[in-house]
mmCIF file of C-alpha atoms (C1' of nucleotides) in Angstrom:
data_model
loop_
_atom_site.group_PDB
_atom_site.id
_atom_site.type_symbol
_atom_site.label_atom_id
_atom_site.label_comp_id
_atom_site.label_asym_id
_atom_site.label_seq_id
_atom_site.Cartn_x
_atom_site.Cartn_y
_atom_site.Cartn_z
ATOM 1 C CA UNK A 9 -30.441 7.950 -9.684
ATOM 2 C CA UNK A 10 -33.247 7.249 -12.466
ATOM 3 C CA UNK A 11 -32.171 10.362 -14.407
ATOM 4 C CA UNK A 12 -28.480 10.671 -14.684
ATOM 5 C CA UNK A 13 -27.200 14.129 -15.722
ATOM 6 C CA UNK A 14 -26.570 13.772 -19.674
ATOM 7 C CA UNK A 15 -22.809 15.066 -18.981
ATOM 8 C CA UNK A 16 -21.847 11.845 -17.131
ATOM 9 C CA UNK A 17 -23.913 9.805 -19.475
ATOM 10 C CA UNK A 18 -21.539 11.305 -22.298
ATOM 11 C CA UNK A 19 -18.416 10.912 -19.852
ATOM 12 C CA UNK A 20 -19.098 7.187 -19.364
ATOM 13 C CA UNK A 21 -19.878 6.674 -22.828
ATOM 14 C CA UNK A 22 -16.506 8.204 -24.167
ATOM 15 C CA UNK A 23 -14.468 6.019 -21.516
ATOM 16 C CA UNK A 24 -16.547 2.974 -23.177
ATOM 17 C CA UNK A 25 -15.351 3.958 -26.571
ATOM 18 C CA UNK A 26 -11.775 4.341 -25.453
ATOM 19 C CA UNK A 27 -11.934 1.127 -24.302
ATOM 20 C CA UNK A 28 -13.409 -0.621 -27.187
ATOM 21 C CA UNK A 29 -10.881 1.340 -29.589
ATOM 22 C CA UNK A 30 -8.145 -0.839 -27.704
ATOM 23 C CA UNK A 31 -9.869 -3.907 -28.386
ATOM 24 C CA UNK A 32 -11.780 -4.305 -25.224
ATOM 25 C CA UNK A 33 -15.001 -5.653 -25.541
ATOM 26 C CA UNK A 34 -18.247 -3.544 -25.058
ATOM 27 C CA UNK A 35 -20.244 -5.296 -22.176
ATOM 28 C CA UNK A 36 -23.375 -4.235 -19.935
ATOM 29 C CA UNK A 37 -21.028 -4.813 -16.703
ATOM 30 C CA UNK A 38 -18.268 -2.572 -18.277
ATOM 31 C CA UNK A 39 -20.966 0.039 -19.088
ATOM 32 C CA UNK A 40 -22.369 -0.121 -15.613
ATOM 33 C CA UNK A 41 -19.010 0.062 -13.915
ATOM 34 C CA UNK A 42 -18.049 3.130 -16.000
ATOM 35 C CA UNK A 43 -20.788 4.664 -14.883
ATOM 36 C CA UNK A 44 -20.777 4.466 -11.656
ATOM 37 C CA UNK A 45 -17.372 5.599 -11.831
ATOM 38 C CA UNK A 46 -17.916 8.791 -13.463
ATOM 39 C CA UNK A 47 -20.959 9.848 -11.237
ATOM 40 C CA UNK A 48 -18.700 9.790 -8.449
ATOM 41 C CA UNK A 49 -16.639 13.144 -8.522
ATOM 42 C CA UNK A 50 -14.265 12.030 -6.275
ATOM 43 C CA UNK A 51 -11.684 9.493 -5.282
ATOM 44 C CA UNK A 52 -12.900 6.282 -4.762
ATOM 45 C CA UNK A 53 -12.107 3.023 -3.382
ATOM 46 C CA UNK A 54 -12.911 -0.249 -5.407
ATOM 47 C CA UNK A 55 -14.934 -1.431 -2.512
ATOM 48 C CA UNK A 56 -17.204 1.546 -2.905
ATOM 49 C CA UNK A 57 -17.579 1.036 -6.304
ATOM 50 C CA UNK A 58 -18.487 -2.611 -5.720
ATOM 51 C CA UNK A 59 -21.508 -1.170 -3.395
ATOM 52 C CA UNK A 60 -22.278 1.033 -6.821
ATOM 53 C CA UNK A 61 -22.913 -1.600 -9.222
ATOM 54 C CA UNK A 62 -24.079 -4.532 -7.088
ATOM 55 C CA UNK A 63 -24.529 -7.273 -8.036
ATOM 56 C CA UNK A 64 -21.391 -6.724 -10.393
ATOM 57 C CA UNK A 65 -18.908 -9.602 -8.838
ATOM 58 C CA UNK A 66 -15.774 -8.063 -7.129
ATOM 59 C CA UNK A 67 -13.308 -9.506 -9.356
ATOM 60 C CA UNK A 68 -14.460 -7.935 -12.201
ATOM 61 C CA UNK A 69 -15.037 -4.320 -10.743
ATOM 62 C CA UNK A 70 -11.151 -5.028 -10.034
ATOM 63 C CA UNK A 71 -10.515 -6.066 -13.328
ATOM 64 C CA UNK A 72 -12.002 -3.113 -14.660
ATOM 65 C CA UNK A 73 -10.639 -0.624 -12.852
ATOM 66 C CA UNK A 74 -7.114 -2.132 -13.584
ATOM 67 C CA UNK A 75 -7.628 -2.005 -17.041
ATOM 68 C CA UNK A 76 -8.597 1.863 -17.141
ATOM 69 C CA UNK A 77 -5.563 1.996 -14.977
ATOM 70 C CA UNK A 78 -3.408 0.063 -17.804
ATOM 71 C CA UNK A 79 -5.169 2.600 -20.290
ATOM 72 C CA UNK A 80 -4.209 5.643 -18.070
ATOM 73 C CA UNK A 81 -7.833 6.370 -18.166
ATOM 74 C CA UNK A 82 -7.852 6.251 -14.459
ATOM 75 C CA UNK A 83 -5.340 6.924 -11.713
ATOM 76 C CA UNK A 84 -4.411 5.109 -8.459
ATOM 77 C CA UNK A 85 -3.863 7.220 -5.397
ATOM 78 C CA UNK A 86 -1.568 5.645 -2.548
ATOM 79 C CA UNK A 87 -3.067 7.628 0.164
ATOM 80 C CA UNK A 88 -0.284 7.139 2.740
ATOM 81 C CA UNK A 89 -1.365 4.046 4.779
ATOM 82 C CA UNK A 90 -4.716 4.165 3.986
ATOM 83 C CA UNK A 91 -7.140 2.533 1.630
ATOM 84 C CA UNK A 92 -6.040 3.131 -2.004
ATOM 85 C CA UNK A 93 -8.400 5.745 -3.871
ATOM 86 C CA UNK A 94 -8.555 5.778 -7.550
ATOM 87 C CA UNK A 95 -9.938 8.743 -9.641
ATOM 88 C CA UNK A 96 -10.760 9.499 -12.867
ATOM 89 C CA UNK A 97 -7.822 10.702 -15.406
ATOM 90 C CA UNK A 98 -8.387 13.919 -17.237
ATOM 91 C CA UNK A 99 -5.018 13.908 -18.784
ATOM 92 C CA UNK A 100 -1.690 13.170 -19.152
ATOM 93 C CA UNK A 101 1.058 13.789 -16.580
ATOM 94 C CA UNK A 102 -0.124 15.344 -13.871
ATOM 95 C CA UNK A 103 -0.308 15.251 -9.312
ATOM 96 C CA UNK A 104 -3.194 15.050 -6.884
ATOM 97 C CA UNK A 105 -4.193 17.015 -4.203
ATOM 98 C CA UNK A 106 -6.451 14.854 -2.108
ATOM 99 C CA UNK A 107 -8.672 15.919 1.005
ATOM 100 C CA UNK A 108 -8.398 13.412 3.490
ATOM 101 C CA UNK A 109 -11.981 14.456 4.751
ATOM 102 C CA UNK A 110 -14.184 13.510 2.138
ATOM 103 C CA UNK A 111 -11.813 11.990 -0.701
ATOM 104 C CA UNK A 112 -12.288 14.832 -2.985
ATOM 105 C CA UNK A 113 -9.651 14.821 -5.738
ATOM 106 C CA UNK A 114 -8.212 17.550 -7.475
ATOM 107 C CA UNK A 115 -5.770 17.249 -10.313
ATOM 108 C CA UNK A 116 -2.996 19.780 -11.481
ATOM 109 C CA UNK A 117 0.069 19.900 -13.088
ATOM 110 C CA UNK A 118 3.899 19.949 -11.810
ATOM 111 C CA UNK A 119 5.614 21.813 -14.255
ATOM 112 C CA UNK A 120 8.351 23.256 -11.976
ATOM 113 C CA UNK A 121 8.265 19.889 -10.589
ATOM 114 C CA UNK A 122 10.252 18.400 -13.654
ATOM 115 C CA UNK A 123 12.696 20.859 -12.938
ATOM 116 C CA UNK A 124 13.425 19.589 -9.447
ATOM 117 C CA UNK A 125 13.001 16.156 -10.470
ATOM 118 C CA UNK A 126 15.857 16.324 -13.249
ATOM 119 C CA UNK A 127 18.301 18.400 -10.658
ATOM 120 C CA UNK A 128 17.830 15.530 -8.434
ATOM 121 C CA UNK A 129 18.587 12.902 -10.784
ATOM 122 C CA UNK A 130 21.425 14.714 -12.155
ATOM 123 C CA UNK A 131 22.882 15.225 -9.119
ATOM 124 C CA UNK A 132 23.247 11.409 -8.457
ATOM 125 C CA UNK A 133 23.847 10.523 -12.038
ATOM 126 C CA UNK A 134 20.477 8.822 -12.096
ATOM 127 C CA UNK A 135 18.402 8.188 -14.717
ATOM 128 C CA UNK A 136 14.551 9.540 -13.998
ATOM 129 C CA UNK A 137 11.597 6.608 -14.890
ATOM 130 C CA UNK A 138 8.975 8.511 -13.391
ATOM 131 C CA UNK A 139 7.483 10.355 -9.954
ATOM 132 C CA UNK A 140 4.496 10.679 -7.877
ATOM 133 C CA UNK A 141 3.749 13.631 -5.898
ATOM 134 C CA UNK A 142 0.630 13.663 -3.500
ATOM 135 C CA UNK A 143 -0.625 16.416 -1.681
ATOM 136 C CA UNK A 144 -2.795 15.800 1.667
ATOM 137 C CA UNK A 145 -5.310 18.270 2.154
ATOM 138 C CA UNK A 146 -8.652 19.554 3.915
ATOM 139 C CA UNK A 147 -10.634 20.940 1.105
ATOM 140 C CA UNK A 148 -12.394 24.295 0.970
ATOM 141 C CA UNK A 149 -15.839 22.257 1.586
ATOM 142 C CA UNK A 150 -14.816 20.459 4.117
ATOM 143 C CA UNK A 151 -13.269 23.359 6.140
ATOM 144 C CA UNK A 152 -16.395 25.554 6.036
ATOM 145 C CA UNK A 153 -18.239 22.154 7.073
ATOM 146 C CA UNK A 154 -15.814 22.158 9.852
ATOM 147 C CA UNK A 155 -15.899 25.934 10.748
ATOM 148 C CA UNK A 156 -19.773 25.692 10.839
ATOM 149 C CA UNK A 157 -20.698 23.335 13.692
ATOM 150 C CA UNK A 158 -20.766 19.694 13.223
ATOM 151 C CA UNK A 159 -22.864 19.267 10.309
ATOM 152 C CA UNK A 160 -21.607 17.164 7.121
ATOM 153 C CA UNK A 161 -24.447 18.331 5.066
ATOM 154 C CA UNK A 162 -25.159 17.823 1.399
ATOM 155 C CA UNK A 163 -21.037 17.275 1.113
ATOM 156 C CA UNK A 164 -19.894 13.795 0.771
ATOM 157 C CA UNK A 165 -18.302 12.373 3.287
ATOM 158 C CA UNK A 166 -19.957 8.818 3.651
ATOM 159 C CA UNK A 167 -19.271 7.128 7.073
ATOM 160 C CA UNK A 168 -15.431 7.057 7.815
ATOM 161 C CA UNK A 169 -13.042 9.983 7.497
ATOM 162 C CA UNK A 170 -9.635 8.524 6.759
ATOM 163 C CA UNK A 171 -6.571 9.054 8.705
ATOM 164 C CA UNK A 172 -3.519 10.891 6.516
ATOM 165 C CA UNK A 173 -0.092 10.863 5.571
ATOM 166 C CA UNK A 174 3.182 9.338 6.463
ATOM 167 C CA UNK F 5 29.098 -10.521 9.941
ATOM 168 C CA UNK F 6 31.394 -10.737 13.149
ATOM 169 C CA UNK F 7 33.179 -7.304 13.368
ATOM 170 C CA UNK F 8 30.401 -4.711 12.787
ATOM 171 C CA UNK F 9 31.743 -1.528 11.324
ATOM 172 C CA UNK F 10 31.843 0.885 14.150
ATOM 173 C CA UNK F 11 29.584 3.119 12.481
ATOM 174 C CA UNK F 12 27.040 1.090 12.506
ATOM 175 C CA UNK F 13 27.617 -0.197 15.644
ATOM 176 C CA UNK F 14 27.332 3.350 17.003
ATOM 177 C CA UNK F 15 24.045 4.047 14.423
ATOM 178 C CA UNK F 16 22.202 1.425 15.898
ATOM 179 C CA UNK F 17 22.713 1.990 19.244
ATOM 180 C CA UNK F 18 21.965 5.811 18.953
ATOM 181 C CA UNK F 19 18.441 4.681 17.645
ATOM 182 C CA UNK F 20 18.335 2.463 20.346
ATOM 183 C CA UNK F 21 19.061 5.082 22.877
ATOM 184 C CA UNK F 22 16.230 7.455 20.870
ATOM 185 C CA UNK F 23 13.653 4.606 21.413
ATOM 186 C CA UNK F 24 14.777 4.377 25.139
ATOM 187 C CA UNK F 25 14.138 8.009 25.486
ATOM 188 C CA UNK F 26 10.515 7.987 24.551
ATOM 189 C CA UNK F 27 9.825 5.071 26.919
ATOM 190 C CA UNK F 28 10.511 2.244 24.821
ATOM 191 C CA UNK F 29 11.861 -0.878 26.552
ATOM 192 C CA UNK F 30 15.777 -1.858 25.631
ATOM 193 C CA UNK F 31 15.264 -5.205 24.753
ATOM 194 C CA UNK F 32 17.692 -7.633 22.898
ATOM 195 C CA UNK F 33 15.286 -8.304 20.194
ATOM 196 C CA UNK F 34 14.937 -4.493 19.446
ATOM 197 C CA UNK F 35 18.982 -4.281 19.323
ATOM 198 C CA UNK F 36 19.081 -6.758 16.896
ATOM 199 C CA UNK F 37 16.395 -5.201 14.652
ATOM 200 C CA UNK F 38 18.037 -1.930 14.596
ATOM 201 C CA UNK F 39 21.132 -3.523 14.095
ATOM 202 C CA UNK F 40 19.896 -5.275 11.013
ATOM 203 C CA UNK F 41 18.581 -2.320 9.685
ATOM 204 C CA UNK F 42 21.644 -0.259 10.003
ATOM 205 C CA UNK F 43 23.539 -2.425 8.320
ATOM 206 C CA UNK F 44 21.187 -2.251 5.425
ATOM 207 C CA UNK F 45 22.061 0.918 3.618
ATOM 208 C CA UNK F 46 19.287 0.472 1.045
ATOM 209 C CA UNK F 47 15.316 1.025 1.378
ATOM 210 C CA UNK F 48 14.384 -2.608 2.635
ATOM 211 C CA UNK F 49 11.475 -4.481 2.912
ATOM 212 C CA UNK F 50 10.214 -6.060 6.298
ATOM 213 C CA UNK F 51 10.654 -9.468 4.631
ATOM 214 C CA UNK F 52 13.519 -8.897 3.914
ATOM 215 C CA UNK F 53 14.255 -7.454 7.518
ATOM 216 C CA UNK F 54 12.873 -10.838 9.077
ATOM 217 C CA UNK F 55 15.217 -13.018 6.854
ATOM 218 C CA UNK F 56 18.187 -11.050 8.807
ATOM 219 C CA UNK F 57 16.864 -10.982 12.184
ATOM 220 C CA UNK F 58 15.397 -14.808 12.365
ATOM 221 C CA UNK F 59 14.675 -16.193 14.651
ATOM 222 C CA UNK F 60 12.768 -13.102 15.821
ATOM 223 C CA UNK F 61 8.998 -13.681 15.299
ATOM 224 C CA UNK F 62 7.447 -11.588 12.023
ATOM 225 C CA UNK F 63 4.702 -9.859 14.402
ATOM 226 C CA UNK F 64 7.911 -8.316 16.145
ATOM 227 C CA UNK F 65 9.941 -7.082 13.523
ATOM 228 C CA UNK F 66 6.724 -5.253 11.979
ATOM 229 C CA UNK F 67 5.877 -3.922 15.258
ATOM 230 C CA UNK F 68 9.173 -2.483 15.782
ATOM 231 C CA UNK F 69 9.546 -0.972 12.111
ATOM 232 C CA UNK F 70 6.091 1.002 13.092
ATOM 233 C CA UNK F 71 7.392 2.051 16.183
ATOM 234 C CA UNK F 72 10.452 3.758 14.489
ATOM 235 C CA UNK F 73 7.775 4.906 12.051
ATOM 236 C CA UNK F 74 5.888 6.468 14.645
ATOM 237 C CA UNK F 75 8.997 8.266 15.996
ATOM 238 C CA UNK F 76 10.206 9.066 12.838
ATOM 239 C CA UNK F 77 13.241 7.407 12.585
ATOM 240 C CA UNK F 78 12.207 5.330 9.643
ATOM 241 C CA UNK F 79 10.605 6.182 6.419
ATOM 242 C CA UNK F 80 8.004 4.251 4.171
ATOM 243 C CA UNK F 81 8.041 4.206 0.609
ATOM 244 C CA UNK F 82 5.097 3.420 -1.153
ATOM 245 C CA UNK F 83 6.881 1.948 -4.336
ATOM 246 C CA UNK F 84 3.331 2.531 -6.710
ATOM 247 C CA UNK F 85 2.417 -1.359 -6.399
ATOM 248 C CA UNK F 86 5.499 -3.102 -5.855
ATOM 249 C CA UNK F 87 6.250 -4.238 -2.201
ATOM 250 C CA UNK F 88 6.553 -1.318 0.115
ATOM 251 C CA UNK F 89 10.117 -0.476 1.299
ATOM 252 C CA UNK F 90 11.338 1.084 4.480
ATOM 253 C CA UNK F 91 14.324 3.377 4.956
ATOM 254 C CA UNK F 92 16.360 5.316 7.575
ATOM 255 C CA UNK F 93 15.170 8.688 8.178
ATOM 256 C CA UNK F 94 18.284 10.926 8.166
ATOM 257 C CA UNK F 95 16.327 13.870 8.770
ATOM 258 C CA UNK F 96 13.321 15.842 9.013
ATOM 259 C CA UNK F 97 10.972 16.479 6.386
ATOM 260 C CA UNK F 98 12.753 15.137 2.751
ATOM 261 C CA UNK F 99 12.090 13.007 -0.223
ATOM 262 C CA UNK F 100 13.076 9.859 -1.688
ATOM 263 C CA UNK F 101 14.636 8.692 -4.803
ATOM 264 C CA UNK F 102 14.604 5.063 -5.145
ATOM 265 C CA UNK F 103 16.367 3.211 -7.688
ATOM 266 C CA UNK F 104 14.023 0.571 -9.206
ATOM 267 C CA UNK F 105 16.625 -1.574 -9.656
ATOM 268 C CA UNK F 106 18.274 -2.414 -6.921
ATOM 269 C CA UNK F 107 16.628 -0.505 -3.774
ATOM 270 C CA UNK F 108 18.944 1.968 -3.298
ATOM 271 C CA UNK F 109 17.401 5.199 -1.530
ATOM 272 C CA UNK F 110 18.554 8.750 -1.882
ATOM 273 C CA UNK F 111 16.999 11.350 0.305
ATOM 274 C CA UNK F 112 16.423 14.941 -0.804
ATOM 275 C CA UNK F 113 15.072 18.262 0.410
ATOM 276 C CA UNK F 114 12.475 19.816 -1.683
ATOM 277 C CA UNK F 115 12.698 23.311 -0.821
ATOM 278 C CA UNK F 116 11.001 24.589 -3.971
ATOM 279 C CA UNK F 117 8.368 22.069 -3.393
ATOM 280 C CA UNK F 118 6.432 23.939 -0.383
ATOM 281 C CA UNK F 119 6.130 26.836 -3.076
ATOM 282 C CA UNK F 120 4.487 25.023 -5.498
ATOM 283 C CA UNK F 121 2.394 23.101 -2.912
ATOM 284 C CA UNK F 122 1.314 26.070 -0.818
ATOM 285 C CA UNK F 123 0.088 27.786 -4.180
ATOM 286 C CA UNK F 124 -2.111 24.422 -5.025
ATOM 287 C CA UNK F 125 -3.351 24.471 -1.905
ATOM 288 C CA UNK F 126 -4.182 28.046 -2.141
ATOM 289 C CA UNK F 127 -5.795 28.008 -5.682
ATOM 290 C CA UNK F 128 -7.938 25.155 -3.966
ATOM 291 C CA UNK F 129 -8.839 27.192 -1.049
ATOM 292 C CA UNK F 130 -7.496 23.946 0.915
ATOM 293 C CA UNK F 131 -5.616 23.304 3.889
ATOM 294 C CA UNK F 132 -2.495 21.457 3.543
ATOM 295 C CA UNK F 133 -2.004 19.135 5.445
ATOM 296 C CA UNK F 134 1.252 17.262 4.254
ATOM 297 C CA UNK F 135 2.818 15.900 1.044
ATOM 298 C CA UNK F 136 4.682 12.876 -0.538
ATOM 299 C CA UNK F 137 7.156 12.996 -3.475
ATOM 300 C CA UNK F 138 8.897 9.803 -4.813
ATOM 301 C CA UNK F 139 10.938 9.760 -7.652
ATOM 302 C CA UNK F 140 12.020 6.437 -9.546
ATOM 303 C CA UNK F 141 15.558 6.463 -11.151
ATOM 304 C CA UNK F 142 18.367 3.536 -11.875
ATOM 305 C CA UNK F 143 20.666 4.748 -10.007
ATOM 306 C CA UNK F 144 24.691 5.440 -11.092
ATOM 307 C CA UNK F 145 25.868 1.963 -10.111
ATOM 308 C CA UNK F 146 23.079 0.197 -11.319
ATOM 309 C CA UNK F 147 23.242 2.251 -15.188
ATOM 310 C CA UNK F 148 27.230 1.485 -14.903
ATOM 311 C CA UNK F 149 26.318 -2.204 -14.382
ATOM 312 C CA UNK F 150 23.691 -2.219 -17.253
ATOM 313 C CA UNK F 151 26.470 -0.751 -19.965
ATOM 314 C CA UNK F 152 29.102 -2.958 -18.715
ATOM 315 C CA UNK F 153 27.167 -6.233 -19.549
ATOM 316 C CA UNK F 154 25.178 -8.686 -17.666
ATOM 317 C CA UNK F 155 27.817 -8.525 -14.280
ATOM 318 C CA UNK F 156 25.546 -7.441 -11.404
ATOM 319 C CA UNK F 157 28.997 -7.211 -9.583
ATOM 320 C CA UNK F 158 29.448 -6.042 -6.013
ATOM 321 C CA UNK F 159 26.523 -3.962 -6.140
ATOM 322 C CA UNK F 160 23.729 -4.993 -4.336
ATOM 323 C CA UNK F 161 20.551 -6.296 -6.157
ATOM 324 C CA UNK F 162 19.757 -9.201 -4.540
ATOM 325 C CA UNK F 163 17.341 -11.547 -6.094
ATOM 326 C CA UNK F 164 14.776 -9.673 -7.721
ATOM 327 C CA UNK F 165 14.681 -6.527 -9.366
ATOM 328 C CA UNK F 166 11.257 -4.958 -8.818
ATOM 329 C CA UNK F 167 8.509 -3.272 -11.154
ATOM 330 C CA UNK F 168 8.121 0.103 -11.152
ATOM 331 C CA UNK F 169 5.908 3.165 -11.137
ATOM 332 C CA UNK F 170 2.565 3.876 -11.889
ATOM 333 C "C1'" DA H 19 -26.444 -19.941 -36.599
ATOM 334 C "C1'" DA H 20 -22.343 -20.916 -35.226
ATOM 335 C "C1'" DC H 21 -17.606 -20.276 -33.508
ATOM 336 C "C1'" DG H 22 -13.756 -18.715 -31.057
ATOM 337 C "C1'" DG H 23 -11.763 -15.940 -27.819
ATOM 338 C "C1'" DA H 24 -12.938 -12.507 -24.113
ATOM 339 C "C1'" DA H 25 -15.629 -11.194 -19.789
ATOM 340 C "C1'" DT H 26 -17.807 -12.998 -15.881
ATOM 341 C "C1'" DG H 27 -18.420 -14.874 -11.129
ATOM 342 C "C1'" DA H 28 -17.411 -17.628 -7.507
ATOM 343 C "C1'" DT H 29 -14.223 -18.883 -4.833
ATOM 344 C "C1'" DA H 30 -9.682 -20.084 -3.427
ATOM 345 C "C1'" DC H 31 -5.635 -18.008 -2.610
ATOM 346 C "C1'" DC H 32 -1.670 -14.180 -1.799
ATOM 347 C "C1'" DG H 33 1.103 -11.012 0.660
ATOM 348 C "C1'" DA H 34 1.409 -6.998 3.805
ATOM 349 C "C1'" DG H 35 0.230 -6.072 7.816
ATOM 350 C "C1'" DT H 36 -2.209 -6.210 12.482
ATOM 351 C "C1'" DC H 37 -4.923 -8.661 16.496
ATOM 352 C "C1'" DT H 38 -5.031 -11.807 20.300
ATOM 353 C "C1'" DC H 39 -3.408 -14.047 24.003
ATOM 354 C "C1'" DA H 40 -0.415 -16.583 26.520
ATOM 355 C "C1'" DG H 41 4.121 -16.710 28.332
ATOM 356 C "C1'" DT H 42 8.645 -13.757 29.437
ATOM 357 C "C1'" DA H 43 11.555 -10.416 30.576
ATOM 358 C "C1'" DA H 44 12.757 -4.943 31.386
ATOM 359 C "C1'" DC H 45 12.333 -1.827 34.713
ATOM 360 C "C1'" DC H 46 11.273 0.271 39.076
ATOM 361 C "C1'" DA H 47 10.175 -0.599 43.588
ATOM 362 C "C1'" DG H 48 11.502 -1.818 48.288
ATOM 363 C "C1'" DC V 14 18.229 -9.495 45.818
ATOM 364 C "C1'" DT V 15 13.469 -10.548 45.566
ATOM 365 C "C1'" DG V 16 9.076 -9.079 43.792
ATOM 366 C "C1'" DG V 17 5.476 -6.587 40.877
ATOM 367 C "C1'" DT V 18 3.902 -4.049 37.516
ATOM 368 C "C1'" DT V 19 3.600 -3.525 32.790
ATOM 369 C "C1'" DA V 20 5.590 -3.860 28.325
ATOM 370 C "C1'" DC V 21 7.634 -6.958 25.026
ATOM 371 C "C1'" DT V 22 7.563 -11.215 22.809
ATOM 372 C "C1'" DG V 23 5.785 -15.502 19.132
ATOM 373 C "C1'" DA V 24 2.761 -18.186 17.363
ATOM 374 C "C1'" DG V 25 -0.897 -18.121 14.997
ATOM 375 C "C1'" DA V 26 -5.675 -16.565 13.502
ATOM 376 C "C1'" DC V 27 -7.325 -13.024 10.951
ATOM 377 C "C1'" DT V 28 -7.841 -8.816 7.619
ATOM 378 C "C1'" DC V 29 -7.992 -6.361 3.474
ATOM 379 C "C1'" DG V 30 -6.662 -4.934 -1.110
ATOM 380 C "C1'" DG V 31 -5.680 -7.257 -4.731
ATOM 381 C "C1'" DT V 32 -4.809 -11.785 -8.084
ATOM 382 C "C1'" DA V 33 -5.325 -16.376 -10.268
ATOM 383 C "C1'" DT V 34 -8.761 -19.811 -11.406
ATOM 384 C "C1'" DC V 35 -12.150 -22.141 -13.836
ATOM 385 C "C1'" DA V 36 -15.907 -23.371 -15.598
ATOM 386 C "C1'" DT V 37 -19.763 -20.624 -17.540
ATOM 387 C "C1'" DT V 38 -21.398 -17.004 -20.760
ATOM 388 C "C1'" DC V 39 -21.795 -14.001 -24.296
ATOM 389 C "C1'" DC V 40 -19.458 -10.240 -27.711
ATOM 390 C "C1'" DG V 41 -18.405 -10.043 -32.247
ATOM 391 C "C1'" DT V 42 -17.008 -11.970 -36.278
ATOM 392 C "C1'" DT V 43 -18.062 -14.973 -39.894
#
DNA sequence: AACGGAATGATACCGAGTCTCAGTAACCAG
DNA sequence: CTGGTTACTGAGACTCGGTATCATTCCGTT
């Protein structure tokens, strides 16, 4: 972790400035959390993040994630009954395809979805406040790994896979 | 609660038999939980259920709900960050519109959704394992109540409304 | 440099859900 | 009916994600 790729540097610095703009203070601790966060391309658990930024306190990591959540810079994946994961939020309204093997998160926009949602609401004479769609998948990388013997190879997929779905 | 509507009786008895078919034992405790469950038309929290079937132990209520969940007779609503709710599962694959005011749950089938999901998966060369869609609404009844002053009227909406969404 | 409010960390706490373990009670022989 | 196997039950301890508290630190402004 001595030389960080410039793109990640930039990315975490952008986030830091987005926070600053909204009145939050620029602290080394926050910078560290943001760096850890951006260097994980996947969905991550807070506990994993804590591991990355030790010795930053657990409470602080949770607070930082909550802050980012409130600013809409990060979003939370419910993951059925498994440990909730978080992911950088690259855009406005979107949904997620999560790999249940490695935790990789793929964003997508569900334009058609809004139609469906509105129809459902109309049928029930209800007012829509929001919706959430999560798709659980095995990603291309993990499928390849599955196919070629049991080697977990260079792909992420730390210690434990998490059980799926509803 | 002295005279239960026959439909509810039947319903809870059907559930009981579905359980029995799959090897579970028919106990008075389970019957009580199932009766409580069916007499709540809405999404409910386990804690609410516990209140209804006192003095049945909390662990047992959780165990029963888990059992029903495994048999697919009940489904779990993630509810963003609020307390998770459960609802009778009337059918096969479906989704939920949950009223964030009163907890009423409306099932619907998202046929169009499967298309979308498959397209997303194909684009990412991923294998789909499942998906989950939740729509958060204010239901017709609650909208009416909102409109006509503050009277909560005959509608359910116990003590607390729960905060919403992502 | 000094001040005020925000950020931090340790730790206690909360709430949903599970595990353990001893006691009890369904079901299935016989 | 009687007994035995095995599942179910309840109390309570425990796990785990997340929050509240509170004393201390330190950012940013003056």
